[in-house]
mmCIF file of C-alpha atoms and ligand atoms in Angstrom:
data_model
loop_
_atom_site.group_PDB
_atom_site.id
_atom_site.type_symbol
_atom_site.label_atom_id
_atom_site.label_comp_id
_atom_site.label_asym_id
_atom_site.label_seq_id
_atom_site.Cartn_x
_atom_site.Cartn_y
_atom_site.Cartn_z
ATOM 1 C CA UNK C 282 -61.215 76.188 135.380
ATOM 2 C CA UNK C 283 -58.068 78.460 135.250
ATOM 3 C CA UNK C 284 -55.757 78.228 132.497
ATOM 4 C CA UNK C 285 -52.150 79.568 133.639
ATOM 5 C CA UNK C 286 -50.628 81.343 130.663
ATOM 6 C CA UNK C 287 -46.801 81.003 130.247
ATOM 7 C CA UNK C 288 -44.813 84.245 131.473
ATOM 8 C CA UNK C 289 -44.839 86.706 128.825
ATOM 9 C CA UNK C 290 -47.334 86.092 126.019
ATOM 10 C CA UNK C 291 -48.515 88.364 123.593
ATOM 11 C CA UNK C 292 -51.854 89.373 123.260
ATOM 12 C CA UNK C 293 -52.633 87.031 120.559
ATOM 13 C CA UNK C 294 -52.183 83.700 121.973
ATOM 14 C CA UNK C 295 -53.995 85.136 125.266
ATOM 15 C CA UNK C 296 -56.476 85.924 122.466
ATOM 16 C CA UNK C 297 -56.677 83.000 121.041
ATOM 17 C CA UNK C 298 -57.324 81.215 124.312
ATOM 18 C CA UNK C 299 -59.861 83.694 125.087
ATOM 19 C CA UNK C 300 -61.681 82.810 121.914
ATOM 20 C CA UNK C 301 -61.367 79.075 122.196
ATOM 21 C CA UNK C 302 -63.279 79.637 125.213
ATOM 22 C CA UNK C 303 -66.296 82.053 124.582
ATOM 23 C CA UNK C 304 -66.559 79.608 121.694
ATOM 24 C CA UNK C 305 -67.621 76.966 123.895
ATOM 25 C CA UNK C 306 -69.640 79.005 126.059
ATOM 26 C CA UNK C 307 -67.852 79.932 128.981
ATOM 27 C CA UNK C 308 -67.293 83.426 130.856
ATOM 28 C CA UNK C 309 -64.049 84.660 130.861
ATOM 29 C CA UNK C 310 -62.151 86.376 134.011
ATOM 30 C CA UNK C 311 -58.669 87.506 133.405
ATOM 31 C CA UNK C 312 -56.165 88.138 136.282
ATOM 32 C CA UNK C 313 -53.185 90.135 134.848
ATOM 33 C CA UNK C 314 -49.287 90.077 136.764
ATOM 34 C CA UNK C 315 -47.137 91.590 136.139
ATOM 35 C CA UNK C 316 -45.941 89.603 133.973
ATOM 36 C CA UNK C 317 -48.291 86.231 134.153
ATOM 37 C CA UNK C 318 -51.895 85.851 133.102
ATOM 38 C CA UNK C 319 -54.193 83.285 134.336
ATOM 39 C CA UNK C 320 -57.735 82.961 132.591
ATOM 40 C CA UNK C 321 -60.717 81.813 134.622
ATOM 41 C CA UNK C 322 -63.060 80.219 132.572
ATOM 42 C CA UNK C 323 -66.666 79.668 134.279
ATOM 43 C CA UNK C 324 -70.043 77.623 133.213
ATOM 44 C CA UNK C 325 -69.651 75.301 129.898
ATOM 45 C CA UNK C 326 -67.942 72.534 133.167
ATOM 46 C CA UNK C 327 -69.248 69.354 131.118
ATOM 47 C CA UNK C 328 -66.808 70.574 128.170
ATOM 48 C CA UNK C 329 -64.185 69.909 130.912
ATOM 49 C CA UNK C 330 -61.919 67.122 129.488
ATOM 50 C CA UNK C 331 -62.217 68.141 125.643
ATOM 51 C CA UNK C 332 -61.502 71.700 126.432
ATOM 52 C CA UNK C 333 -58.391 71.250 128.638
ATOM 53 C CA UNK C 334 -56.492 69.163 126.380
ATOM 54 C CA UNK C 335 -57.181 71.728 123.579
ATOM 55 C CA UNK C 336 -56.238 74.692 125.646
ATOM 56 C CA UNK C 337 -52.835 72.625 126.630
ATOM 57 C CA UNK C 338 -52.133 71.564 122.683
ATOM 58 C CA UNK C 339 -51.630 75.701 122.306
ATOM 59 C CA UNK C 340 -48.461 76.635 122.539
ATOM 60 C CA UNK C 341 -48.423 79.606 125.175
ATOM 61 C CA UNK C 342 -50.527 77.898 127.485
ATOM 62 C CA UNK C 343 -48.835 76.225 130.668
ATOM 63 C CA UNK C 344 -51.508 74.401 132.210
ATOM 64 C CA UNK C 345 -55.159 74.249 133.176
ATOM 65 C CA UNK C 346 -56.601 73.464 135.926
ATOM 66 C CA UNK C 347 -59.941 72.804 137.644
ATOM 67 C CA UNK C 348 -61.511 74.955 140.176
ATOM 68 C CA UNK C 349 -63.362 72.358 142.213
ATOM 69 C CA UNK C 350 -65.260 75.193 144.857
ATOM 70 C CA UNK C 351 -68.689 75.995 143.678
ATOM 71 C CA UNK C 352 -67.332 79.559 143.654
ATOM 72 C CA UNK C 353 -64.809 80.394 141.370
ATOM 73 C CA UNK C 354 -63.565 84.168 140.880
ATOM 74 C CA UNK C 355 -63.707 84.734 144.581
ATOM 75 C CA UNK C 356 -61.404 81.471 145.226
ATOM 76 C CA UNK C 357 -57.729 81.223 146.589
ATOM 77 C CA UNK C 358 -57.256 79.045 142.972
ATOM 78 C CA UNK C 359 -57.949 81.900 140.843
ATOM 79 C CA UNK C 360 -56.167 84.691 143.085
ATOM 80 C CA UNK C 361 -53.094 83.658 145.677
ATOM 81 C CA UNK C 362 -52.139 87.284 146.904
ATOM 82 C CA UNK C 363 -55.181 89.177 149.171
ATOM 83 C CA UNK C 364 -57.317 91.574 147.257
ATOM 84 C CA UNK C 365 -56.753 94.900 148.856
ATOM 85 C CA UNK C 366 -59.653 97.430 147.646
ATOM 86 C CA UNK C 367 -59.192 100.768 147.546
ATOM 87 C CA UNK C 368 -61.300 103.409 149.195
ATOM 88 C CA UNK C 369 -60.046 107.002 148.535
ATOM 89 C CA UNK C 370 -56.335 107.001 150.107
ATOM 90 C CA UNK C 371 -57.418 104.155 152.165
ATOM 91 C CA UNK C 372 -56.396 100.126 151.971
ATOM 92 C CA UNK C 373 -59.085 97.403 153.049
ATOM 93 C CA UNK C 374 -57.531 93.805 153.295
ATOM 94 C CA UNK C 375 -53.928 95.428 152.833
ATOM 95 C CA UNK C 376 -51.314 95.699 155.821
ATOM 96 C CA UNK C 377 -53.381 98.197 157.651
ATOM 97 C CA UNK C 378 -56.162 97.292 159.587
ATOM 98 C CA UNK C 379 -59.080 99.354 158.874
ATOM 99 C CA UNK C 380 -62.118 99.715 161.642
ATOM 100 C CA UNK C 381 -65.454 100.792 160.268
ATOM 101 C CA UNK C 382 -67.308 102.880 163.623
ATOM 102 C CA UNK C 383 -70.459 104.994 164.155
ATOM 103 C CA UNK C 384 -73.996 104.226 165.195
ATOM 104 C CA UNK C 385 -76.357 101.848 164.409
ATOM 105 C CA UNK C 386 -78.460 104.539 162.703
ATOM 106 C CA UNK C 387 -78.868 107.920 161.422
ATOM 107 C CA UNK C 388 -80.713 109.919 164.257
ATOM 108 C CA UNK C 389 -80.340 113.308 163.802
ATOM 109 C CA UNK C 390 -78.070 115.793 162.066
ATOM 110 C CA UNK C 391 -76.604 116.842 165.617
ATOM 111 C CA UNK C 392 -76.487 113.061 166.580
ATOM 112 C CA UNK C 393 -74.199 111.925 163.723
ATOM 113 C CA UNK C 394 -72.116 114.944 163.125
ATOM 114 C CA UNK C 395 -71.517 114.281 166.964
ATOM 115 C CA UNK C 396 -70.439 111.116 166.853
ATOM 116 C CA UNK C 397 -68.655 111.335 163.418
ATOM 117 C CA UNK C 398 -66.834 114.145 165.115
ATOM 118 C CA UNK C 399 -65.694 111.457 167.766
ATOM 119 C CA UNK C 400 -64.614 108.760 166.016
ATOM 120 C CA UNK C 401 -62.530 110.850 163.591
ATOM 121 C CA UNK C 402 -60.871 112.240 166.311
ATOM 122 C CA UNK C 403 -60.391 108.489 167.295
ATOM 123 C CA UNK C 404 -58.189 108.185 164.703
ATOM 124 C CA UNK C 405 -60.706 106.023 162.820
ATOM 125 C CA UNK C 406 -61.335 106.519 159.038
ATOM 126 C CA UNK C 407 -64.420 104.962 157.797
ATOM 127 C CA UNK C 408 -68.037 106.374 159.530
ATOM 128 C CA UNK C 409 -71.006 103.877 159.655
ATOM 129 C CA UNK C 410 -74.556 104.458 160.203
ATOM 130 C CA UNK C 411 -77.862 103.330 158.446
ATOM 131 C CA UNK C 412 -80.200 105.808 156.724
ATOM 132 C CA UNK C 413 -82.211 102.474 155.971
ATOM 133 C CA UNK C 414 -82.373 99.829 158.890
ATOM 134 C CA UNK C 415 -83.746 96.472 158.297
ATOM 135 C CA UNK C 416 -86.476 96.200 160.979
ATOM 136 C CA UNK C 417 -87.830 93.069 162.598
ATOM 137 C CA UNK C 418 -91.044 94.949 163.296
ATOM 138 C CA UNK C 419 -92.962 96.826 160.476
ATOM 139 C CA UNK C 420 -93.760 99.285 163.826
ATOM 140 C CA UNK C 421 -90.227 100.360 164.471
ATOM 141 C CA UNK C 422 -88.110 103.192 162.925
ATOM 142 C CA UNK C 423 -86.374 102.310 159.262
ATOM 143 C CA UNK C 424 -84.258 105.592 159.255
ATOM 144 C CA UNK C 425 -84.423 108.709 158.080
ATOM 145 C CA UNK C 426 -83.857 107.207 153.877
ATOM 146 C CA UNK C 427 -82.472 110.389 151.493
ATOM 147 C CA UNK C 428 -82.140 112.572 154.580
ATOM 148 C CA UNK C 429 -79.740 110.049 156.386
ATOM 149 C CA UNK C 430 -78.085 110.175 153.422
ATOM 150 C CA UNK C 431 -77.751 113.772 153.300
ATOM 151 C CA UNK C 432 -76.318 114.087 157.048
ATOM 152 C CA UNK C 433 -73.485 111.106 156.417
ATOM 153 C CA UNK C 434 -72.658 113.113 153.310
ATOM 154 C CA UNK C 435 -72.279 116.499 155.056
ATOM 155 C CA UNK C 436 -70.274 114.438 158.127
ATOM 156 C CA UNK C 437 -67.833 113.320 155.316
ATOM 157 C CA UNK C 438 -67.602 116.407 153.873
ATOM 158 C CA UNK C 439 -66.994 118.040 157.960
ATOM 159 C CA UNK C 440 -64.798 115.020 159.100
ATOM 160 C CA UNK C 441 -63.358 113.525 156.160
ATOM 161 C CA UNK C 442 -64.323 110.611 156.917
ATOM 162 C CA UNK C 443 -65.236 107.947 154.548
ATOM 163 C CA UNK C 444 -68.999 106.252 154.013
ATOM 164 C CA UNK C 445 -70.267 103.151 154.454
ATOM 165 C CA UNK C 446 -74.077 102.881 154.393
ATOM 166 C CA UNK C 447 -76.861 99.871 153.854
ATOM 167 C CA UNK C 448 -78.643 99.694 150.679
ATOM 168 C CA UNK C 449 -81.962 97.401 151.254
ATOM 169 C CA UNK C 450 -84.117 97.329 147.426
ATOM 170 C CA UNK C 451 -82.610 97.311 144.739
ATOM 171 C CA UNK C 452 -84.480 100.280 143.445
ATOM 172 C CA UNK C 453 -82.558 102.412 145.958
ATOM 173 C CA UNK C 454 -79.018 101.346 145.095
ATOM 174 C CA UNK C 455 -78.693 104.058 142.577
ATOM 175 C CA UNK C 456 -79.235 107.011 145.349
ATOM 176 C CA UNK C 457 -77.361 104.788 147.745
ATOM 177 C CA UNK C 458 -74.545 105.009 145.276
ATOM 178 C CA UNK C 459 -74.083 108.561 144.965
ATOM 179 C CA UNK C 460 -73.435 108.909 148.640
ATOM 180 C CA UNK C 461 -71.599 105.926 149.508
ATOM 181 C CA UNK C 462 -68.364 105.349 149.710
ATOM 182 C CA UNK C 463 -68.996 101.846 150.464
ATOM 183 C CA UNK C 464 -72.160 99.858 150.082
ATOM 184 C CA UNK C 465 -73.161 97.835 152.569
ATOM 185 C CA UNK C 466 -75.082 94.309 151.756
ATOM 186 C CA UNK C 467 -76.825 93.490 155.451
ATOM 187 C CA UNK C 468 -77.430 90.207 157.082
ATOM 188 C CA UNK C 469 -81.052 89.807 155.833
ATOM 189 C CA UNK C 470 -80.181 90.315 151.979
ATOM 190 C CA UNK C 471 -77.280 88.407 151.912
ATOM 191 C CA UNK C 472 -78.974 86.329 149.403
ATOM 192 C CA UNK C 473 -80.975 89.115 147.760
ATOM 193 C CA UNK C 474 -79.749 88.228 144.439
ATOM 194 C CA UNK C 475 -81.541 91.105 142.416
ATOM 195 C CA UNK C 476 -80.157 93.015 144.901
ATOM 196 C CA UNK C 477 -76.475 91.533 144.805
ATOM 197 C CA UNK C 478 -76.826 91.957 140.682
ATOM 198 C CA UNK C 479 -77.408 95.548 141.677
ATOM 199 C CA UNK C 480 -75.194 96.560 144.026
ATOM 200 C CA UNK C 481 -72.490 95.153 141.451
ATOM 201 C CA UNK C 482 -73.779 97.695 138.073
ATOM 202 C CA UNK C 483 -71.236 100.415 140.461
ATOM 203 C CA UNK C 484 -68.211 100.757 140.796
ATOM 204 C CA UNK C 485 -67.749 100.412 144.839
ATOM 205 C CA UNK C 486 -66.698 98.309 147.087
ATOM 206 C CA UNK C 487 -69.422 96.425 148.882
ATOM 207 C CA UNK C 488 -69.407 95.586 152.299
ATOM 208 C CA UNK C 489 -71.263 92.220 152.313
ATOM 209 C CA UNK C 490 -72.569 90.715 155.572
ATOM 210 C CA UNK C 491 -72.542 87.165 156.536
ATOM 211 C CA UNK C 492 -76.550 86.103 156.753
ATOM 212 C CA UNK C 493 -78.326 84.933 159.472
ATOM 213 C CA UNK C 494 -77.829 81.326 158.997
ATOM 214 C CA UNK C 495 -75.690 81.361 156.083
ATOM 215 C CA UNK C 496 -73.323 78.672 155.571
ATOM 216 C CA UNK C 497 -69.590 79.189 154.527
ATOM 217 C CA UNK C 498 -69.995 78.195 151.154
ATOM 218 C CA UNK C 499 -73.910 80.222 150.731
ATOM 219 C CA UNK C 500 -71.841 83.380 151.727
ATOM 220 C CA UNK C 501 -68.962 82.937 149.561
ATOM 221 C CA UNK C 502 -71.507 82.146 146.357
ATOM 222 C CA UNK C 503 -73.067 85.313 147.363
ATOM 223 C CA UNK C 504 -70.035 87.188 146.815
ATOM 224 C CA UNK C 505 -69.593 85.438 143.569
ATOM 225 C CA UNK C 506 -73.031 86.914 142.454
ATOM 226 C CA UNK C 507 -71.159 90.137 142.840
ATOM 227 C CA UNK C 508 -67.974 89.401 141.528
ATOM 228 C CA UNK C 509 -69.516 87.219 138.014
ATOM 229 C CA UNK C 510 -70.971 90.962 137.156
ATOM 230 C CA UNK C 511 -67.527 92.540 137.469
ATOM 231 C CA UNK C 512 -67.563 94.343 140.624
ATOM 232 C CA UNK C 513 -64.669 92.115 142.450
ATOM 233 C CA UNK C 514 -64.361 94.776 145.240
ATOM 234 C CA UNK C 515 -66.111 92.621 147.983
ATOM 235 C CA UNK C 516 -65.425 93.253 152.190
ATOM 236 C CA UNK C 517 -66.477 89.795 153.836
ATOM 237 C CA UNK C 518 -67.947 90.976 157.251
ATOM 238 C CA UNK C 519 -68.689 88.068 159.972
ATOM 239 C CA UNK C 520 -71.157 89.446 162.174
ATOM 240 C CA UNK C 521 -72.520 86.610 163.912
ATOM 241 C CA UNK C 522 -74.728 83.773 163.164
ATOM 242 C CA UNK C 523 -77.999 82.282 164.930
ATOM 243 C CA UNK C 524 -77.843 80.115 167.560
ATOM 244 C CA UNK C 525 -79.912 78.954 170.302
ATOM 245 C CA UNK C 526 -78.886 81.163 172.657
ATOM 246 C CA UNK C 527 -81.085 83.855 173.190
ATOM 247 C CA UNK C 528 -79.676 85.425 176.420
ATOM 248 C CA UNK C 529 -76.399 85.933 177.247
ATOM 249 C CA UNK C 530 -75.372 86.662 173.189
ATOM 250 C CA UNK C 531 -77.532 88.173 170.383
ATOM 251 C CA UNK C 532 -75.783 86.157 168.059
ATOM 252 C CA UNK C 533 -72.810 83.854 167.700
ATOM 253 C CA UNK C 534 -69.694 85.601 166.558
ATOM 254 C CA UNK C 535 -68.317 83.084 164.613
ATOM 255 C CA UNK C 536 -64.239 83.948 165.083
ATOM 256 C CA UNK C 537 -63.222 80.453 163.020
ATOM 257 C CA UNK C 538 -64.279 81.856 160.102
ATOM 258 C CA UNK C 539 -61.452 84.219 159.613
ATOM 259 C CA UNK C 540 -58.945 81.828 159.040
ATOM 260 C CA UNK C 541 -61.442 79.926 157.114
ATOM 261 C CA UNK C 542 -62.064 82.401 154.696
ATOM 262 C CA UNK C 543 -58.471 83.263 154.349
ATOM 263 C CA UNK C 544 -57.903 79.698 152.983
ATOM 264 C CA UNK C 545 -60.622 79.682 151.086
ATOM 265 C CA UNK C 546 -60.986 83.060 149.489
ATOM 266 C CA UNK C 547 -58.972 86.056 148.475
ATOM 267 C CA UNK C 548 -61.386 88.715 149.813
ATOM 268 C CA UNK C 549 -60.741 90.988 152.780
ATOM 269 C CA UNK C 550 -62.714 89.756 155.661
ATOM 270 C CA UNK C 551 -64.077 92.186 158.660
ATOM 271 C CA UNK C 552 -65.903 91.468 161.986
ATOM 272 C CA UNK C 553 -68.711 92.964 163.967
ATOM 273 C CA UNK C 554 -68.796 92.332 167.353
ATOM 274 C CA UNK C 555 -71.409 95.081 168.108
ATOM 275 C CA UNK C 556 -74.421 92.811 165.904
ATOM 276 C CA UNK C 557 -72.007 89.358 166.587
ATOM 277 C CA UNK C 558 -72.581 89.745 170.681
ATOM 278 C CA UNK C 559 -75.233 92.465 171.339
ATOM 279 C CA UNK C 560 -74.085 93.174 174.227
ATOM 280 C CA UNK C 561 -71.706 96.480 174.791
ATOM 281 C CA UNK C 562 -69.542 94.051 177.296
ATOM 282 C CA UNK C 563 -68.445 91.953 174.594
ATOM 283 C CA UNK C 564 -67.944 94.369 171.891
ATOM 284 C CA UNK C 565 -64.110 94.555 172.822
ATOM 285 C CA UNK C 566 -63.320 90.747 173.798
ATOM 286 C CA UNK C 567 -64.471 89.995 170.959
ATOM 287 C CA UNK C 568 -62.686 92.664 168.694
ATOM 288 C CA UNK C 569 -59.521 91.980 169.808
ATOM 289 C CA UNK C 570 -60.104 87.985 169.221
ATOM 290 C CA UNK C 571 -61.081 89.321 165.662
ATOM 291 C CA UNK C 572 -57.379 91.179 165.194
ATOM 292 C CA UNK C 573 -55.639 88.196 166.378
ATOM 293 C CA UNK C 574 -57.804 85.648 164.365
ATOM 294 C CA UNK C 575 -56.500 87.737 161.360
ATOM 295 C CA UNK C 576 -59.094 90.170 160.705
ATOM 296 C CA UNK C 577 -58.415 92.864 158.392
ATOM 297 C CA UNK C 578 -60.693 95.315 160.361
ATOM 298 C CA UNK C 579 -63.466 96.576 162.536
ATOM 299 C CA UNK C 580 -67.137 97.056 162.419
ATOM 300 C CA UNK C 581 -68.223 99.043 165.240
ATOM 301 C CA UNK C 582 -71.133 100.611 167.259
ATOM 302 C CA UNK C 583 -70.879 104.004 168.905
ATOM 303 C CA UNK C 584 -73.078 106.093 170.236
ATOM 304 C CA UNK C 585 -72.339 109.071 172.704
ATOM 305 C CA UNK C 586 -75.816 108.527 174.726
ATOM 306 C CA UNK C 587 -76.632 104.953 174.122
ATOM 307 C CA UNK C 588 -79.722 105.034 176.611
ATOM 308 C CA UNK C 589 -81.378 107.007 174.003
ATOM 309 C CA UNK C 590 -80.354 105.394 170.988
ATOM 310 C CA UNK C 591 -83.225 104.583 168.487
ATOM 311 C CA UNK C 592 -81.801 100.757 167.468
ATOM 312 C CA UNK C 593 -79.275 98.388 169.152
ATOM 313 C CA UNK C 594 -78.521 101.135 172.092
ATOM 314 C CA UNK C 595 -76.897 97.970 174.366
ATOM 315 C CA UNK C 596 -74.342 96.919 171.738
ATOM 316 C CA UNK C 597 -72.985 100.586 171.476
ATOM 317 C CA UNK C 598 -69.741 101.714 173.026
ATOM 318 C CA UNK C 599 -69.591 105.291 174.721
ATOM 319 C CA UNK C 600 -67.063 106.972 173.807
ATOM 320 C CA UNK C 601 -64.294 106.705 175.939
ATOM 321 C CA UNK C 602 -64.768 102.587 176.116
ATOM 322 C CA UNK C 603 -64.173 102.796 172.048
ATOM 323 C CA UNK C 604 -61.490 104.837 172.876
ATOM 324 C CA UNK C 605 -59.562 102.165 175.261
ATOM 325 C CA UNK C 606 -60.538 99.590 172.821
ATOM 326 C CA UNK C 607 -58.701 101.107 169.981
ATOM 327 C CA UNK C 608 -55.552 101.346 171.904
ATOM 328 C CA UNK C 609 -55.734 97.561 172.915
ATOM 329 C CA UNK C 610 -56.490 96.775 169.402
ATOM 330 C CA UNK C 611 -53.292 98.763 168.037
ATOM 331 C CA UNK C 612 -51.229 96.903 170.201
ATOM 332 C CA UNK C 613 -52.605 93.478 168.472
ATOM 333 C CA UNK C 614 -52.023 94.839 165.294
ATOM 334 C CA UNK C 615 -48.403 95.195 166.030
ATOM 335 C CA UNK C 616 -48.106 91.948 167.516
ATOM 336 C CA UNK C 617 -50.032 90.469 164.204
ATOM 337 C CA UNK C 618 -47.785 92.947 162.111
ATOM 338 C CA UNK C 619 -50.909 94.934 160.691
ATOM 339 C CA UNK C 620 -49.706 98.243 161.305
ATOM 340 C CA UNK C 621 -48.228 101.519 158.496
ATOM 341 C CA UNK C 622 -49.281 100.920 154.828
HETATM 342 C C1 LIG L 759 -76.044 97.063 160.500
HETATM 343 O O1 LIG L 759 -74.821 96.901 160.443
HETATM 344 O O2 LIG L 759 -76.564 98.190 160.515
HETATM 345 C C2 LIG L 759 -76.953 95.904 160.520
HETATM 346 C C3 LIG L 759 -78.268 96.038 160.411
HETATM 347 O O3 LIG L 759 -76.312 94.739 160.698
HETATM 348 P P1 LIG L 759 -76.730 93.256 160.229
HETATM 349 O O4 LIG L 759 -77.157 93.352 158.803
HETATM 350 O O5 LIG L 759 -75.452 92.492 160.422
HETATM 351 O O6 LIG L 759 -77.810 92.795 161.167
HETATM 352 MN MN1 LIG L 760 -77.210 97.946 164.532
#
């Protein structure tokens, strides 16, 4: 439930309603205005009708009211304006969009300071690439771990560019952590909880993929694993969802959930066309559908030489197609009036 304080209340009757609360066993959330406070109160649900009429007998206290979704802290009901996170000087889910680019994975030293080197020269803030690579075969290559680290920390030290890097075990969040500038949740642990419970203990923004097959709804609850452990810094990222198509699309870039998660959540939401199409042809199609579906930004794939790309070498744009794509995309932005702070 969310219980809307009155404007202007003093910390004691917030207090008090804070109390009345833990005292029956719920979690408190609070969401400060300037100058309105709303409380939301999760777990303790069959207390319901007893609680709300005591909460509304204290003077101070304008009304309560229930939060039907399954998901609570991450719902429109408990926050109407857009969460905009912070990432150094940068805005994610604020007025500007913000497109997340670089390769699949960490190669090489040479490879990533090369393409880091490109995309900052793009114009493009925020560097991807994976120093740990979820694998479908046990065979292939699962990136070069602490040293892929090392080389996206010396191409954001060379570029300025900002991080944003998969963490896969739990046990590796901590390292992750003191590299990243944003930690990203992939497709396959979207419902990792131990891992989700994790990734929350820092303070960074998380990147958190859409699963395989998850629903609306499992994806959302994921990001309220998350948020109930106090990290409500949380990037939506829609990067396509199985189907049975197998040849034409990897995946199926599921554009309707923009809106969708607009209405239903707060949260910035992003889209990857490189992992949502597979397919280097679709990549911009579908990015610029993204911007106009109301996207706050960009995941993509680059990679100067995608022949010779270790993972997902036909969903990477060369250069100079990323290039073109970036102008088309600023003119959307204008038209969707996404662009300047
Ligand atoms: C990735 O972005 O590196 C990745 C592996 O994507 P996904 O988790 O969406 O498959
Ligand atoms: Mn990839």
């Amino acid at each position: 439930m969310i219980v809307v304080m009155k404007p202007n209340q003093g910390e004691d009757v917030i207090q008090k309603v804070v109390k009345k609360l833990q005292n029956n066993g719920y979690r408190i959330y609070e969401s400060r205005g300037v100058n309105n406070v709303l409380i939301a109160a999760v777990g303790g649900d069959d207390k319901y009708d007893y609680i709300k009429q005591a909460l509304e007998s204290i003077d101070g206290v304008e009304r309560v009211i229930p939060i039907f979704a399954p998901y609570k802290l991450a719902s429109r009901e408990f926050r109407k304006e857009d969460t905009v996170i912070r990432v150094g000087d940068l805005s994610i889910g604020g007025k500007q969009l913000q497109i997340m680019a670089g390769p699949c994975a960490v190669e090489s030293r040479e490879q990533l300071l090369e393409i880091a080197t490109l995309v900052r020269d793009s114009g493009v803030r925020i560097l991807r690439g994976g120093a740990y690579k979820p694998r479908t075969s046990p065979y292939a290559f699962h990136g070069l771990e602490e040293k892929g680290l090392e080389y996206l920390a010396e191409a954001r030290e060379k570029t300025g560019l900002y991080i944003v890097t998969e963490v896969m075990d739990p046990r590796k969040v901590e390292l992750v952590a003191q590299y990243a500038d944003i930690l990203q949740i992939g497709a396959r642990n979207m419902q990792n909880f131990p891992l989700l419970m994790e990734v929350a203990k820092y303070n960074k923004p998380v990147l958190l993929k859409r699963g395989l097959s998850a629903t609306i709804e499992e994806w959302i609850m994921a990001a309220e694993y998350i948020m109930s452990q106090g990290n409500h810094q949380v990037i939506l990222c829609e990067r396509g969802i199985r189907s049975f198509e197998s040849i034409y699309t990897r995946n199926l870039l599921d554009l309707s959930v923009v809106p969708i998660l607009k209405e239903l959540t707060h949260l910035p939401v992003i889209v990857d066309p490189s992992h949502g199409t597979g397919k280097w042809r679709l990549v911009a199609p579908m990015a610029r559908a993204a911007i106009a579906a109301g996207a706050d930004g960009l995941m993509i794939e680059v990679h100067h030489h995608p022949e010779e790309a270790v993972c997902d070498g036909p969903q990477c744009l060369k250069p100079r197609v990323f290039k073109e794509l970036l102008k088309e995309v600023e003119k959307i932005a204008s038209v969707m009036g996404r662009t300047g702070d």
